[in-house]
Amino acid sequence: MKRSLHCLIALLTAHGMQAQFPLTREIDARIGQQRPAITVIAQDMDGMIWAGSNMGLLRLDGDRVDVMLPVEKERITALAADKDGMLAALNSGVLVHFANGKCDTLYQDTILERSPARALAVDANGTVYVGTYGAGVLIIAADGGSRIAKVQGLPDDHVNDICLLANGHLAVATDQGLAMCSGNTVSQIYGEGEGAPDNLVLSVTANGYDQVWAGTDQGGAFLWKPSGHVIVDRIEAMAAGGAVNAILAHDGHLWLGVRRNGPLLFDQGQRTNGYHLEDAPQGGAHPALSLLADREGVVWWCDGSDHLYRADPAVLIIPQHDKDDLKHITALCIDHARVWYATAAGLFSHDAAFADTSRSRHVPLTIDPRTPIVSLDAGADGTIWAATFGSGLFAIHPDGRIDRYDARNGPIDPNVLSVCVREDEVWVATLTGMSVFRDGRVTRYASPLSGFMFMALPLTDGSVLGATDGSGVVRFDGRRLRQVSTTGPRTFYSIAQDTAGTVWAVGPESGLCEVQDTALVRVGGDRPIFQGDLYALTTIRDRVLVFGSVGCTAYDPLEGSWTDLTTRLGLDGLQAELNAVRHDPSGALWLACNKGLVRLRADDHWFDPVLSTVITDMVVGNSHILVKPEWNTTYDRNAITFRFTAPYYDEPDAVGFEYRLEGLNDRTVRTREREVSYPALSPGSYTFKVRAYLGEDATNAAWATVRIRVDPPWWRRWWVVTGALIIALLLLAWAIRARERRISYRQRMEQEQVRFQLEALRSQVDPHFLFNSFNTLVELIETEPEKAVEHVEELSTFFRNILQLRDRTMITLGEELHLLHTYFGLEQRRFGESIRLDVEVSEKDKRMCVVPLVLQMLVENAVKHNSATLQDPIIIQVSSVEGMLMVSNSLHPRISLARSTGFGLDSIRKRYAALGKLSVEFDHTPGRFIVRIPLIPPVA
């Protein structure tokens, strides 16, 4: 819910006049159309404001109101922050604790139901102190609980307020006086009998290390120092404005929440009357029920309505005082203790600590009432110099004597526009140039060109700069005036020198210009403030402050950064006066503008606010979960929403955010929203980061982070995947082993089959060859008996060689050729020169392998199927070519075919196929029969 935020113009006085007030903002805490009645407030460590109301416990961040604990018939009676979160007391007797978005019951007792808690406090050790109305003080510690009541020395069991002091003691405000406790012991009591103005003490606050401010019902407020047992200071009941329900001492100020007219502010020892911050609404009182100083020094209060109020004492605005209209101040200066200002009614001075009953002092000057006082400055000796446009220059001395300087008693233009005092010199800017008062003499320097001079500023290097209308910025070097630059803007209103010695100048639509020796360098010309006129310029905390017709901005020359202070300081619509911005001895800045007299006590958070980014809530689906640095969820609960904030109450709409989800992508997204959703995150690890910023630069902002792990489904868990992988590997290994076994078995079976085939073939080869040999022997016996005997002997040798090789699957080609030559010798004995054998085989190929007796069978086949004669012999050729053994013979087919079994060539083909599917080629060409047999490499 967007809430409205606007500045209040607080009007009041008990005397019917308009008073000063700190910059006060009103914050709407409505929840939709519901209007809670807020009665107690506190701030947690993250900067969030918590409010107890009739609708429950609320939490505000400047932009949104969240109901943290809804109630119906109960009420939140007290709040206190601890290091982890927030404690809340309910009138039903329950203490609850909020931390990281989670609510737990801390303590519950019927004592708290009968005697509801009115105040809570938590010390550095986490011990909780509960001030009850009827049961004294309950102490809840990690090692147990205890109680401080009337029987332990407390003045009364009806406790209205408690507070912890810096020395560790506990101050207790009761219906019968004030008590100081140490541990479980009452060390001192202070009531009317001991000098207190009233026994009924309603509120108490720590002041420094060991002092206590107490607010009473009818005796006003008093400052008690227990060690001295005396009242150090006192505010009478009439000055306090009635019963003091709440009291707060903070940063040199005392705030009183009274039963009528809202809060009252007392400033720096002014105890006679304070600043009223709010008028009583028509028809009744508007009390301040609870006061709170936040971590930036701004004070909050509630009044039982649906609004909260915050007042910044660092910004004090005084539109009218003592019947003087301060919205039209024409000149301003500060001396050691007083503020001097000029209006159309004349010259006035006032004590720097304004209060409702304080009065201004009029200083009479003998001038025409229509002559304005345009500039004031204070000398070190207490002399106030007043420049007028038409009546010259006046010196108001501390003893009341007034001197006047104009054309009649010194060479000075009576139309003076500004005056500036540096040590023993007084420099004035006039329509015609500048003049200096030094050692009782006046020296005049004319402008180098046309135009008049708005301001003359002596610099630390001894030179003097002038802001002119027509000549730009001019420099006086001790002898003459000269233009700093002949280019750039021609009109400047104001000049200032920062702590580093750099000089700056502004004017109508000039932007901010750095004044160098011979140049004007413009910076930030595109800033919104420079779209209008610039009236005033000063320096503060190493920054340059520029006031114009559209607001106020600060420039940091070291960082080159800009900070818009317009809304932050409540200066919307600001129009500053020329030469009307001054510093007082305390460092505060005073400014005259159309809003009145403004006092600014600069704080670092103005320029570099530290925005603490907080991740307030995480939603998974529709469930709110505890926010913690690391968090796990499951794959089916992966829709995640992050809610975050950065408490900032001056200008909440100016807060921007950067966020990213590392693990999803590293892209940084900028947004003004305070919520981001991721509808479906895949399993994995992520880091959500978010940070807040003001303006454009977020570089120095700190990230708030949450690490998230989305667990995968069980079937994607590591142990499942690992187990599945192991099972798969085992199955694969089993399959490989099974395959290897099958292959090995198949190979064994194939080898057995080959061996069986070879054995079968060999069993066929031997009888076949023997049968053919016997046929040849029979023929020799019949024709040539002598050769038959030789043939039998050689045949015996041949069979002996066969027996030596028969069990081998393969033999070398050399061994096969040896068998061939033996066999051919047997055949040649039979046929003589009718058959011939030619062998051309390299020694390398002789080491290759062949099936045994393959050549013998081919030669036998050639002789069997061809006719051999001396005139036409059978020529058998054996040669090796490219890994093949080629056996050929000439064709002389017999007229009558020889009886054949068809075994020879077929057995050669089968024997080679059995060895590995090796093929044997048979080829017929005209006149020749060719057989190609593969040569097999020897097995190593």
Short mmCIF file of N, CA, C and O in Angstrom, two decimals, residues 474-577:
data_model
loop_
_atom_site.label_atom_id
_atom_site.label_comp_id
_atom_site.label_asym_id
_atom_site.label_seq_id
_atom_site.Cartn_x
_atom_site.Cartn_y
_atom_site.Cartn_z
N VAL A 474 34.83 38.89 -11.55
CA VAL A 474 36.03 39.73 -11.68
C VAL A 474 36.94 39.45 -10.49
O VAL A 474 36.50 39.01 -9.43
N ARG A 475 38.23 39.67 -10.70
CA ARG A 475 39.23 39.42 -9.66
C ARG A 475 40.02 40.71 -9.41
O ARG A 475 40.47 41.38 -10.33
N PHE A 476 40.19 41.04 -8.10
CA PHE A 476 41.03 42.16 -7.69
C PHE A 476 42.34 41.58 -7.17
O PHE A 476 42.35 40.80 -6.21
N ASP A 477 43.44 41.93 -7.83
CA ASP A 477 44.75 41.37 -7.48
C ASP A 477 45.60 42.28 -6.61
O ASP A 477 46.80 42.04 -6.44
N GLY A 478 45.00 43.33 -6.06
CA GLY A 478 45.73 44.28 -5.22
C GLY A 478 45.94 45.61 -5.89
O GLY A 478 46.26 46.60 -5.22
N ARG A 479 45.76 45.64 -7.24
CA ARG A 479 45.94 46.89 -7.96
C ARG A 479 44.71 47.29 -8.78
O ARG A 479 44.30 48.44 -8.80
N ARG A 480 44.12 46.28 -9.45
CA ARG A 480 42.99 46.60 -10.33
C ARG A 480 42.06 45.41 -10.43
O ARG A 480 42.40 44.29 -10.04
N LEU A 481 40.88 45.69 -10.99
CA LEU A 481 39.90 44.63 -11.25
C LEU A 481 40.05 44.15 -12.69
O LEU A 481 40.23 44.95 -13.61
N ARG A 482 39.96 42.86 -12.89
CA ARG A 482 39.98 42.30 -14.24
C ARG A 482 39.00 41.13 -14.31
O ARG A 482 38.68 40.50 -13.31
N GLN A 483 38.52 40.86 -15.50
CA GLN A 483 37.61 39.74 -15.71
C GLN A 483 38.37 38.41 -15.59
O GLN A 483 39.47 38.27 -16.12
N VAL A 484 37.76 37.46 -14.92
CA VAL A 484 38.35 36.13 -14.86
C VAL A 484 38.28 35.47 -16.23
O VAL A 484 39.23 34.84 -16.69
N SER A 485 37.16 35.62 -16.92
CA SER A 485 36.98 35.02 -18.24
C SER A 485 36.07 35.90 -19.07
O SER A 485 35.10 36.47 -18.55
N THR A 486 36.40 36.02 -20.34
CA THR A 486 35.58 36.82 -21.25
C THR A 486 34.49 35.98 -21.90
O THR A 486 33.70 36.50 -22.68
N THR A 487 34.48 34.68 -21.60
CA THR A 487 33.42 33.81 -22.14
C THR A 487 32.60 33.25 -20.99
O THR A 487 33.00 33.32 -19.84
N GLY A 488 31.46 32.68 -21.31
CA GLY A 488 30.61 32.10 -20.29
C GLY A 488 29.56 33.07 -19.82
O GLY A 488 29.36 34.15 -20.38
N PRO A 489 28.84 32.72 -18.75
CA PRO A 489 27.77 33.58 -18.24
C PRO A 489 28.29 34.95 -17.84
O PRO A 489 29.42 35.10 -17.37
N ARG A 490 27.44 35.94 -17.98
CA ARG A 490 27.84 37.33 -17.69
C ARG A 490 27.33 37.82 -16.34
O ARG A 490 27.78 38.86 -15.86
N THR A 491 26.37 37.09 -15.75
CA THR A 491 25.78 37.55 -14.49
C THR A 491 25.93 36.48 -13.42
O THR A 491 25.58 35.31 -13.65
N PHE A 492 26.43 36.88 -12.25
CA PHE A 492 26.56 36.00 -11.10
C PHE A 492 26.07 36.73 -9.86
O PHE A 492 26.28 37.94 -9.70
N TYR A 493 25.39 35.96 -8.97
CA TYR A 493 24.85 36.55 -7.75
C TYR A 493 25.74 36.30 -6.53
O TYR A 493 25.81 37.13 -5.63
N SER A 494 26.34 35.12 -6.46
CA SER A 494 26.98 34.71 -5.22
C SER A 494 28.28 33.96 -5.50
O SER A 494 28.40 33.26 -6.52
N ILE A 495 29.24 34.08 -4.57
CA ILE A 495 30.54 33.41 -4.66
C ILE A 495 30.84 32.80 -3.29
O ILE A 495 30.50 33.37 -2.25
N ALA A 496 31.47 31.61 -3.30
CA ALA A 496 31.87 30.96 -2.04
C ALA A 496 33.15 30.18 -2.28
O ALA A 496 33.43 29.71 -3.38
N GLN A 497 33.93 30.05 -1.22
CA GLN A 497 35.19 29.29 -1.27
C GLN A 497 35.08 28.12 -0.32
O GLN A 497 34.70 28.27 0.85
N ASP A 498 35.39 26.89 -0.83
CA ASP A 498 35.28 25.70 0.02
C ASP A 498 36.54 25.48 0.84
O ASP A 498 37.52 26.24 0.73
N THR A 499 36.54 24.42 1.66
CA THR A 499 37.65 24.17 2.57
C THR A 499 38.94 23.82 1.83
O THR A 499 40.03 23.95 2.38
N ALA A 500 38.83 23.35 0.58
CA ALA A 500 40.01 23.01 -0.21
C ALA A 500 40.57 24.23 -0.94
O ALA A 500 41.60 24.12 -1.61
N GLY A 501 39.90 25.38 -0.81
CA GLY A 501 40.37 26.60 -1.48
C GLY A 501 39.77 26.84 -2.84
O GLY A 501 40.05 27.87 -3.46
N THR A 502 38.93 25.93 -3.33
CA THR A 502 38.29 26.11 -4.63
C THR A 502 37.16 27.12 -4.51
O THR A 502 36.40 27.11 -3.54
N VAL A 503 37.03 27.97 -5.52
CA VAL A 503 36.03 29.03 -5.51
C VAL A 503 34.91 28.65 -6.48
O VAL A 503 35.16 28.17 -7.59
N TRP A 504 33.67 28.90 -6.05
CA TRP A 504 32.48 28.56 -6.84
C TRP A 504 31.60 29.79 -6.97
O TRP A 504 31.57 30.65 -6.08
N ALA A 505 30.85 29.86 -8.07
CA ALA A 505 29.98 31.01 -8.32
C ALA A 505 28.69 30.53 -8.97
O ALA A 505 28.68 29.57 -9.74
N VAL A 506 27.58 31.24 -8.65
CA VAL A 506 26.29 30.94 -9.26
C VAL A 506 25.59 32.24 -9.61
O VAL A 506 25.89 33.30 -9.05
N GLY A 507 24.63 32.10 -10.54
CA GLY A 507 23.83 33.25 -10.93
C GLY A 507 22.59 32.78 -11.66
O GLY A 507 22.28 31.58 -11.66
N PRO A 508 21.86 33.68 -12.29
CA PRO A 508 20.63 33.29 -13.00
C PRO A 508 20.96 32.42 -14.22
O PRO A 508 21.62 32.87 -15.16
N GLU A 509 20.54 31.15 -14.15
CA GLU A 509 20.73 30.19 -15.24
C GLU A 509 22.20 29.98 -15.59
O GLU A 509 22.54 29.63 -16.73
N SER A 510 23.08 30.20 -14.63
CA SER A 510 24.51 30.04 -14.89
C SER A 510 25.00 28.63 -14.59
O SER A 510 26.06 28.23 -15.05
N GLY A 511 24.20 27.87 -13.83
CA GLY A 511 24.72 26.60 -13.32
C GLY A 511 25.76 26.88 -12.24
O GLY A 511 26.01 28.03 -11.86
N LEU A 512 26.38 25.84 -11.74
CA LEU A 512 27.45 25.98 -10.77
C LEU A 512 28.77 26.04 -11.54
O LEU A 512 29.08 25.16 -12.33
N CYS A 513 29.54 27.09 -11.29
CA CYS A 513 30.80 27.30 -12.02
C CYS A 513 31.97 27.29 -11.04
O CYS A 513 31.93 27.96 -10.00
N GLU A 514 33.00 26.54 -11.42
CA GLU A 514 34.26 26.59 -10.69
C GLU A 514 35.08 27.75 -11.24
O GLU A 514 35.34 27.83 -12.44
N VAL A 515 35.51 28.66 -10.34
CA VAL A 515 36.26 29.84 -10.75
C VAL A 515 37.74 29.51 -10.71
O VAL A 515 38.32 29.32 -9.63
N GLN A 516 38.34 29.41 -11.88
CA GLN A 516 39.77 29.19 -11.97
C GLN A 516 40.47 30.51 -12.24
O GLN A 516 39.84 31.57 -12.25
N ASP A 517 41.78 30.47 -12.48
CA ASP A 517 42.52 31.72 -12.61
C ASP A 517 42.05 32.54 -13.80
O ASP A 517 41.85 33.75 -13.70
N THR A 518 41.85 31.86 -14.94
CA THR A 518 41.44 32.59 -16.14
C THR A 518 40.27 31.91 -16.85
O THR A 518 40.11 32.06 -18.06
N ALA A 519 39.51 31.12 -16.11
CA ALA A 519 38.40 30.41 -16.76
C ALA A 519 37.30 30.14 -15.75
O ALA A 519 37.52 30.10 -14.53
N LEU A 520 36.08 29.93 -16.29
CA LEU A 520 34.92 29.51 -15.52
C LEU A 520 34.50 28.15 -16.06
O LEU A 520 34.16 28.02 -17.23
N VAL A 521 34.55 27.12 -15.20
CA VAL A 521 34.22 25.76 -15.62
C VAL A 521 32.87 25.39 -15.02
O VAL A 521 32.71 25.33 -13.80
N ARG A 522 31.92 25.13 -15.90
CA ARG A 522 30.56 24.83 -15.45
C ARG A 522 30.43 23.33 -15.17
O ARG A 522 30.89 22.50 -15.95
N VAL A 523 29.81 22.99 -14.05
CA VAL A 523 29.57 21.58 -13.69
C VAL A 523 28.07 21.40 -13.44
O VAL A 523 27.40 22.28 -12.90
N GLY A 524 27.57 20.22 -13.83
CA GLY A 524 26.18 19.88 -13.54
C GLY A 524 25.16 20.77 -14.18
O GLY A 524 24.10 21.03 -13.60
N GLY A 525 25.44 21.22 -15.40
CA GLY A 525 24.50 22.12 -16.05
C GLY A 525 23.16 21.49 -16.36
O GLY A 525 22.17 22.20 -16.56
N ASP A 526 23.12 20.15 -16.38
CA ASP A 526 21.85 19.49 -16.71
C ASP A 526 21.03 19.15 -15.47
O ASP A 526 19.98 18.52 -15.58
N ARG A 527 21.48 19.55 -14.27
CA ARG A 527 20.72 19.25 -13.07
C ARG A 527 19.42 20.05 -13.05
O ARG A 527 19.37 21.20 -13.52
N PRO A 528 18.34 19.47 -12.50
CA PRO A 528 17.05 20.19 -12.50
C PRO A 528 17.11 21.54 -11.81
O PRO A 528 16.43 22.48 -12.24
N ILE A 529 17.92 21.65 -10.76
CA ILE A 529 17.94 22.92 -10.01
C ILE A 529 18.46 24.06 -10.86
O ILE A 529 18.12 25.23 -10.66
N PHE A 530 19.28 23.74 -11.87
CA PHE A 530 19.87 24.80 -12.67
C PHE A 530 18.94 25.27 -13.79
O PHE A 530 19.33 26.08 -14.62
N GLN A 531 17.72 24.74 -13.81
CA GLN A 531 16.76 25.20 -14.81
C GLN A 531 16.12 26.52 -14.41
O GLN A 531 15.41 27.14 -15.20
N GLY A 532 16.35 26.94 -13.18
CA GLY A 532 15.82 28.23 -12.71
C GLY A 532 16.94 29.11 -12.22
O GLY A 532 18.13 28.85 -12.43
N ASP A 533 16.58 30.18 -11.51
CA ASP A 533 17.59 31.09 -10.96
C ASP A 533 18.23 30.47 -9.72
O ASP A 533 17.59 29.73 -8.97
N LEU A 534 19.49 30.82 -9.51
CA LEU A 534 20.24 30.39 -8.33
C LEU A 534 20.52 31.62 -7.49
O LEU A 534 21.14 32.58 -7.96
N TYR A 535 20.08 31.57 -6.22
CA TYR A 535 20.11 32.77 -5.39
C TYR A 535 21.24 32.77 -4.36
O TYR A 535 21.75 33.83 -4.03
N ALA A 536 21.56 31.61 -3.84
CA ALA A 536 22.50 31.58 -2.72
C ALA A 536 23.45 30.42 -2.87
O ALA A 536 23.12 29.39 -3.46
N LEU A 537 24.63 30.57 -2.30
CA LEU A 537 25.70 29.58 -2.42
C LEU A 537 26.50 29.57 -1.13
O LEU A 537 26.81 30.62 -0.57
N THR A 538 26.79 28.37 -0.63
CA THR A 538 27.64 28.25 0.55
C THR A 538 28.31 26.89 0.54
O THR A 538 28.05 26.07 -0.35
N THR A 539 29.17 26.64 1.50
CA THR A 539 29.83 25.34 1.62
C THR A 539 29.52 24.76 2.99
O THR A 539 29.34 25.50 3.97
N ILE A 540 29.45 23.43 3.03
CA ILE A 540 29.18 22.74 4.29
C ILE A 540 29.69 21.31 4.17
O ILE A 540 29.44 20.63 3.18
N ARG A 541 30.47 20.86 5.15
CA ARG A 541 31.01 19.50 5.19
C ARG A 541 31.66 19.09 3.87
O ARG A 541 31.37 18.05 3.30
N ASP A 542 32.57 19.94 3.37
CA ASP A 542 33.33 19.67 2.15
C ASP A 542 32.44 19.60 0.91
O ASP A 542 32.88 19.08 -0.12
N ARG A 543 31.23 20.11 1.00
CA ARG A 543 30.34 20.12 -0.15
C ARG A 543 29.89 21.55 -0.45
O ARG A 543 29.92 22.42 0.43
N VAL A 544 29.47 21.74 -1.67
CA VAL A 544 28.95 23.03 -2.10
C VAL A 544 27.43 22.94 -2.11
O VAL A 544 26.86 22.05 -2.74
N LEU A 545 26.78 23.86 -1.42
CA LEU A 545 25.33 23.87 -1.31
C LEU A 545 24.79 25.01 -2.17
O LEU A 545 25.22 26.16 -2.02
N VAL A 546 23.86 24.66 -3.08
CA VAL A 546 23.30 25.65 -4.00
C VAL A 546 21.80 25.75 -3.74
O VAL A 546 21.10 24.73 -3.72
N PHE A 547 21.31 26.98 -3.54
CA PHE A 547 19.89 27.24 -3.33
C PHE A 547 19.35 28.00 -4.53
O PHE A 547 19.94 29.01 -4.95
N GLY A 548 18.24 27.50 -5.08
CA GLY A 548 17.67 28.16 -6.25
C GLY A 548 16.17 28.20 -6.20
O GLY A 548 15.53 27.84 -5.20
N SER A 549 15.57 28.60 -7.30
CA SER A 549 14.13 28.77 -7.34
C SER A 549 13.39 27.44 -7.41
O SER A 549 12.17 27.41 -7.26
N VAL A 550 14.11 26.34 -7.65
CA VAL A 550 13.44 25.03 -7.70
C VAL A 550 13.99 24.07 -6.64
O VAL A 550 13.77 22.87 -6.73
N GLY A 551 14.67 24.59 -5.63
CA GLY A 551 15.10 23.70 -4.54
C GLY A 551 16.54 23.92 -4.12
O GLY A 551 17.12 24.99 -4.32
N CYS A 552 17.10 22.84 -3.57
CA CYS A 552 18.44 22.89 -3.00
C CYS A 552 19.18 21.62 -3.38
O CYS A 552 18.61 20.52 -3.34
N THR A 553 20.44 21.74 -3.74
CA THR A 553 21.25 20.57 -4.08
C THR A 553 22.65 20.74 -3.51
O THR A 553 23.11 21.86 -3.29
N ALA A 554 23.32 19.59 -3.26
CA ALA A 554 24.68 19.60 -2.74
C ALA A 554 25.59 18.91 -3.74
O ALA A 554 25.23 17.88 -4.33
N TYR A 555 26.79 19.48 -3.93
CA TYR A 555 27.76 18.92 -4.86
C TYR A 555 29.03 18.57 -4.09
O TYR A 555 29.53 19.36 -3.28
N ASP A 556 29.53 17.35 -4.34
CA ASP A 556 30.77 16.88 -3.72
C ASP A 556 31.87 16.98 -4.76
O ASP A 556 31.94 16.18 -5.70
N PRO A 557 32.78 17.96 -4.64
CA PRO A 557 33.82 18.12 -5.66
C PRO A 557 34.78 16.94 -5.74
O PRO A 557 35.30 16.65 -6.82
N LEU A 558 35.02 16.26 -4.62
CA LEU A 558 35.94 15.13 -4.64
C LEU A 558 35.37 13.95 -5.40
O LEU A 558 36.07 13.29 -6.17
N GLU A 559 34.09 13.65 -5.19
CA GLU A 559 33.45 12.50 -5.84
C GLU A 559 32.75 12.87 -7.14
O GLU A 559 32.42 11.99 -7.94
N GLY A 560 32.52 14.17 -7.34
CA GLY A 560 31.78 14.58 -8.52
C GLY A 560 30.32 14.17 -8.46
O GLY A 560 29.67 14.01 -9.49
N SER A 561 29.78 13.99 -7.25
CA SER A 561 28.41 13.50 -7.09
C SER A 561 27.50 14.62 -6.60
O SER A 561 27.93 15.58 -5.96
N TRP A 562 26.19 14.43 -6.88
CA TRP A 562 25.17 15.40 -6.52
C TRP A 562 24.15 14.75 -5.59
O TRP A 562 23.85 13.58 -5.73
N THR A 563 23.62 15.54 -4.67
CA THR A 563 22.57 15.08 -3.78
C THR A 563 21.46 16.14 -3.75
O THR A 563 21.71 17.27 -3.34
N ASP A 564 20.28 15.75 -4.18
CA ASP A 564 19.14 16.67 -4.16
C ASP A 564 18.56 16.67 -2.75
O ASP A 564 18.09 15.65 -2.25
N LEU A 565 18.58 17.83 -2.09
CA LEU A 565 18.12 17.96 -0.71
C LEU A 565 16.75 18.63 -0.61
O LEU A 565 16.27 18.85 0.50
N THR A 566 16.13 18.91 -1.71
CA THR A 566 14.90 19.71 -1.69
C THR A 566 13.82 19.07 -0.84
O THR A 566 13.34 19.66 0.13
N THR A 567 13.43 17.85 -1.19
CA THR A 567 12.37 17.18 -0.44
C THR A 567 12.88 16.69 0.91
O THR A 567 12.16 16.72 1.90
N ARG A 568 14.12 16.24 0.94
CA ARG A 568 14.68 15.72 2.18
C ARG A 568 14.65 16.75 3.30
O ARG A 568 14.42 16.42 4.47
N LEU A 569 14.87 18.03 2.95
CA LEU A 569 14.90 19.09 3.96
C LEU A 569 13.61 19.91 3.96
O LEU A 569 13.54 20.94 4.64
N GLY A 570 12.60 19.47 3.22
CA GLY A 570 11.33 20.18 3.20
C GLY A 570 11.43 21.54 2.55
O GLY A 570 10.74 22.48 2.96
N LEU A 571 12.28 21.66 1.51
CA LEU A 571 12.52 22.95 0.89
C LEU A 571 11.88 23.03 -0.50
O LEU A 571 12.35 23.79 -1.35
N ASP A 572 10.82 22.28 -0.73
CA ASP A 572 10.11 22.38 -2.00
C ASP A 572 9.55 23.79 -2.16
O ASP A 572 8.97 24.36 -1.23
N GLY A 573 9.71 24.37 -3.35
CA GLY A 573 9.24 25.73 -3.59
C GLY A 573 10.13 26.79 -2.98
O GLY A 573 9.74 27.95 -2.88
N LEU A 574 11.35 26.40 -2.59
CA LEU A 574 12.28 27.34 -1.94
C LEU A 574 12.67 28.47 -2.88
O LEU A 574 12.92 28.25 -4.06
N GLN A 575 12.72 29.70 -2.34
CA GLN A 575 13.31 30.84 -3.03
C GLN A 575 14.16 31.58 -2.01
O GLN A 575 13.64 32.25 -1.12
N ALA A 576 15.47 31.39 -2.12
CA ALA A 576 16.38 32.00 -1.14
C ALA A 576 16.63 33.46 -1.49
O ALA A 576 16.51 33.88 -2.64
N GLU A 577 17.00 34.22 -0.47
CA GLU A 577 17.36 35.62 -0.66
C GLU A 577 18.85 35.73 -1.00
O GLU A 577 19.66 34.88 -0.62
#
